[in-house]
Coordinates of C-alpha atoms in Angstrom, one line a residue:
Chain K
G1 CA 0.0 0.0 0.0
Q2 CA 0.9 3.6 -0.2
Q3 CA 3.4 4.8 2.1
V4 CA 4.3 8.4 3.2
M5 CA 7.5 9.0 5.1
Q6 CA 8.3 12.1 6.7
I7 CA 11.7 13.3 8.4
P8 CA 12.9 14.2 10.7
Q9 CA 10.8 12.8 13.5
Y10 CA 11.8 15.6 16.0
Q11 CA 13.4 19.0 15.6
H12 CA 14.5 21.3 18.2
V13 CA 15.4 24.8 17.2
Q14 CA 16.4 28.0 18.9
E15 CA 13.7 30.8 18.3
G16 CA 14.5 32.6 15.1
E17 CA 16.2 29.7 13.2
D18 CA 14.7 28.2 10.3
F19 CA 13.0 24.8 10.2
T20 CA 12.3 22.3 7.3
T21 CA 10.4 19.0 7.3
Y22 CA 10.4 16.7 4.3
C23 CA 7.7 14.3 3.1
N24 CA 8.2 11.3 0.6
S25 CA 5.7 9.1 -0.9
S26 CA 6.2 5.6 -2.2
T27 CA 3.5 6.4 -5.0
T28 CA 2.7 9.4 -7.2
L29 CA 0.3 11.6 -5.6
S30 CA -2.8 13.6 -6.9
N31 CA -2.1 16.2 -4.2
I32 CA -0.5 16.7 -1.0
Q33 CA -1.8 18.5 2.3
W34 CA 0.0 19.7 5.3
Y35 CA -1.7 19.8 8.7
K36 CA -0.4 21.3 12.1
Q37 CA -1.3 19.8 15.4
R38 CA -0.7 21.7 18.5
P39 CA 0.2 19.8 21.8
G40 CA -2.9 18.2 23.0
G41 CA -5.0 19.3 20.1
H42 CA -6.2 17.9 16.7
P43 CA -4.8 18.2 13.2
V44 CA -5.8 21.4 11.5
F45 CA -5.3 22.1 7.7
L46 CA -2.8 24.5 6.5
I47 CA -2.5 24.1 2.9
Q48 CA -3.0 21.9 -0.2
L49 CA -0.5 21.5 -3.2
V50 CA -1.8 20.1 -6.4
K51 CA 0.4 20.9 -9.4
S52 CA 3.9 19.4 -10.1
G53 CA 6.5 21.8 -8.9
E54 CA 4.1 24.1 -7.1
V55 CA 5.3 26.4 -4.4
K56 CA 2.9 28.3 -2.0
K57 CA 3.7 30.7 0.8
Q58 CA 1.7 31.5 4.0
K59 CA 3.6 34.3 5.9
R60 CA 6.8 32.6 7.1
L61 CA 5.7 29.2 5.8
T62 CA 6.8 27.9 2.4
F63 CA 5.4 24.7 0.9
Q64 CA 6.8 22.9 -2.0
F65 CA 5.5 20.0 -4.2
G66 CA 8.0 17.9 -6.1
E67 CA 8.2 17.8 -10.0
A68 CA 7.4 14.0 -9.8
K69 CA 4.6 14.7 -7.4
K70 CA 6.1 12.2 -4.9
N71 CA 7.7 14.5 -2.4
S72 CA 7.2 17.8 -0.5
S73 CA 8.5 20.1 2.0
L74 CA 7.4 22.6 4.5
H75 CA 9.9 25.4 5.5
I76 CA 9.5 27.8 8.3
T77 CA 11.6 31.1 8.4
A78 CA 12.6 32.6 11.7
T79 CA 10.5 30.1 13.9
Q80 CA 8.5 31.5 16.7
T81 CA 7.2 29.9 19.9
T82 CA 3.8 29.9 18.3
D83 CA 5.2 27.4 15.7
V84 CA 5.5 24.8 18.3
G85 CA 3.5 21.6 17.4
T86 CA 3.6 18.5 15.0
Y87 CA 3.5 19.1 11.4
F88 CA 2.1 16.3 9.2
C89 CA 1.9 15.8 5.4
A90 CA -0.9 13.9 4.0
G91 CA -1.4 12.6 0.4
R92 CA -3.9 10.9 -1.8
P93 CA -2.6 8.5 -4.4
I94 CA -3.1 9.3 -8.1
S95 CA -4.6 5.9 -8.9
T96 CA -8.3 5.6 -9.6
G97 CA -8.8 2.4 -7.3
A98 CA -10.4 2.2 -4.2
G99 CA -7.2 3.3 -2.4
S100 CA -7.4 6.7 -4.1
Y101 CA -10.2 7.6 -1.5
Q102 CA -7.6 7.3 1.4
L103 CA -5.9 10.2 2.8
T104 CA -2.5 8.7 4.1
F105 CA -0.5 10.6 6.7
G106 CA 3.1 10.8 7.3
K107 CA 4.3 10.2 10.9
G108 CA 4.8 13.9 11.4
T109 CA 7.7 16.1 12.6
K110 CA 7.5 17.4 16.1
L111 CA 8.8 21.0 16.4
S112 CA 10.1 22.4 19.7
V113 CA 11.2 26.0 19.7
I114 CA 13.4 27.2 22.5
P115 CA 12.9 30.8 23.4
Chain Z
N1 CA -21.1 25.7 14.0
A2 CA -19.9 22.4 15.6
G3 CA -18.1 20.9 12.7
V4 CA -17.0 17.4 13.7
T5 CA -17.8 16.3 17.1
Q6 CA -16.5 13.0 18.9
T7 CA -18.1 11.4 21.8
P8 CA -16.8 10.4 24.3
K9 CA -13.7 12.5 24.8
F10 CA -12.1 10.1 27.4
R11 CA -12.8 6.4 28.3
V12 CA -11.1 3.7 30.3
L13 CA -12.1 0.1 29.3
K14 CA -11.2 -3.2 30.8
T15 CA -9.7 -5.8 28.3
G16 CA -12.5 -7.6 26.7
Q17 CA -15.1 -4.8 27.1
S18 CA -16.8 -3.4 24.0
M19 CA -17.7 0.3 23.3
T20 CA -18.7 2.5 20.3
L21 CA -17.2 5.9 19.5
L22 CA -19.4 8.2 17.7
C23 CA -18.5 10.9 15.3
A24 CA -21.0 13.4 14.0
Q25 CA -20.4 16.1 11.4
D26 CA -22.7 19.0 10.5
M27 CA -21.1 20.0 7.2
N28 CA -22.9 17.6 4.9
H29 CA -19.6 15.9 4.1
E30 CA -19.6 12.6 2.0
Y31 CA -16.3 11.3 3.2
M32 CA -15.6 10.2 6.8
Y33 CA -12.5 8.6 8.3
W34 CA -11.3 7.2 11.6
Y35 CA -7.7 7.4 12.5
R36 CA -5.6 6.3 15.5
Q37 CA -2.7 8.2 16.8
D38 CA 0.2 6.6 18.8
P39 CA 3.5 8.2 19.8
G40 CA 5.9 8.0 17.0
M41 CA 3.4 6.5 14.5
G42 CA 1.6 9.4 13.3
L43 CA -2.0 9.1 12.1
R44 CA -3.1 5.6 10.9
L45 CA -6.3 5.1 9.0
I46 CA -8.5 2.4 10.4
H47 CA -11.6 2.6 8.3
Y48 CA -13.2 5.1 6.0
S49 CA -16.4 5.8 4.3
V50 CA -17.2 7.4 1.0
G51 CA -21.1 7.8 1.6
E52 CA -23.9 6.7 3.6
G53 CA -24.1 3.0 3.9
T54 CA -20.6 2.3 2.5
T55 CA -17.5 1.5 4.5
A56 CA -13.9 0.3 3.7
K57 CA -10.8 -0.8 5.5
G58 CA -7.9 1.4 5.9
E59 CA -4.3 0.5 7.1
V60 CA -5.0 -0.9 10.5
P61 CA -8.5 -2.3 10.6
D62 CA -8.3 -5.3 12.6
G63 CA -10.2 -5.4 15.9
Y64 CA -12.5 -2.6 14.8
N65 CA -15.9 -2.3 13.0
V66 CA -17.7 0.7 11.6
S67 CA -21.1 1.7 10.4
R68 CA -22.4 4.7 8.6
L69 CA -26.1 4.5 8.7
K70 CA -26.7 8.2 8.4
K71 CA -24.6 10.6 6.3
Q72 CA -23.7 12.7 9.3
N73 CA -22.5 9.9 11.7
F74 CA -19.7 7.4 11.6
L75 CA -19.4 4.9 14.4
L76 CA -16.3 3.1 15.5
G77 CA -16.9 -0.1 17.5
L78 CA -14.5 -2.2 19.5
E79 CA -16.1 -5.6 20.1
S80 CA -13.4 -7.0 22.5
A81 CA -11.0 -4.2 23.7
A82 CA -7.3 -5.0 24.0
P83 CA -4.5 -3.1 25.6
S84 CA -3.1 -2.6 22.1
Q85 CA -5.9 -0.4 21.3
T86 CA -5.0 2.2 23.9
S87 CA -4.7 5.3 21.8
V88 CA -6.1 8.6 20.6
Y89 CA -8.7 8.3 18.1
F90 CA -9.6 10.9 15.7
C91 CA -12.6 11.1 13.1
A92 CA -12.3 13.4 10.3
S93 CA -14.6 14.4 7.4
S94 CA -14.3 15.9 4.0
T95 CA -16.5 16.9 1.0
S96 CA -14.8 14.8 -1.7
K97 CA -11.7 12.7 -2.3
F98 CA -9.8 15.4 -4.3
Y99 CA -8.8 18.9 -3.5
T100 CA -10.5 19.4 -0.2
E101 CA -9.2 19.5 3.3
A102 CA -10.1 17.1 6.1
F103 CA -11.8 18.5 9.2
F104 CA -10.9 16.6 12.4
G105 CA -12.8 16.2 15.6
Q106 CA -11.2 16.8 19.0
G107 CA -10.1 13.3 19.6
T108 CA -11.1 10.5 22.0
R109 CA -8.5 9.2 24.3
L110 CA -9.1 5.6 25.1
T111 CA -7.2 3.5 27.7
V112 CA -7.5 -0.3 27.8
V113 CA -6.4 -1.8 31.1

């Protein structure tokens, strides 16, 4: 079945430093989504990428979708304490079979920001 | 606007007991999902539904059953709870399979002793 791998599992950064998490799928994706989960909370949607090579920005966050639509990254510039949480990527396979309904999540990257 | 509501929020079960987790959404979404979240394992799909009356197995379906008798509700059942089912369970819903975000409930923390 489809696998979505995410690295690193944990990242500790000093406030003001940059942060990047990477996501790789074993299969070609129709789209990829990114979610943030605050400690004790539930995942909340951040953004979706659909097109090959797509880049989107949300303030200090930059999201990229690979040319082959099998990998993605999230980069945070100048982290703040409000960025603390776990960031998940989630992808849907491009196939038209029953599996294409599934939204498969990576294991997430837990970000800690040291003030 | 409630969104996705999960009931209960916390539960402690003894091994062998049964229970049902309820997920209700008021957004008229077609698709609903049940995930479990364990430390270091991310979110793993248990079962999902693409419409009323239809369900399908996800990545880790063993030990669970589901039903979608009404469009707005998705029930997750544990017939005979095991300690390995101790986890945080999240329900999610979305409008369609492509290009839309999933909305998550607040989660149910289940402990099986």
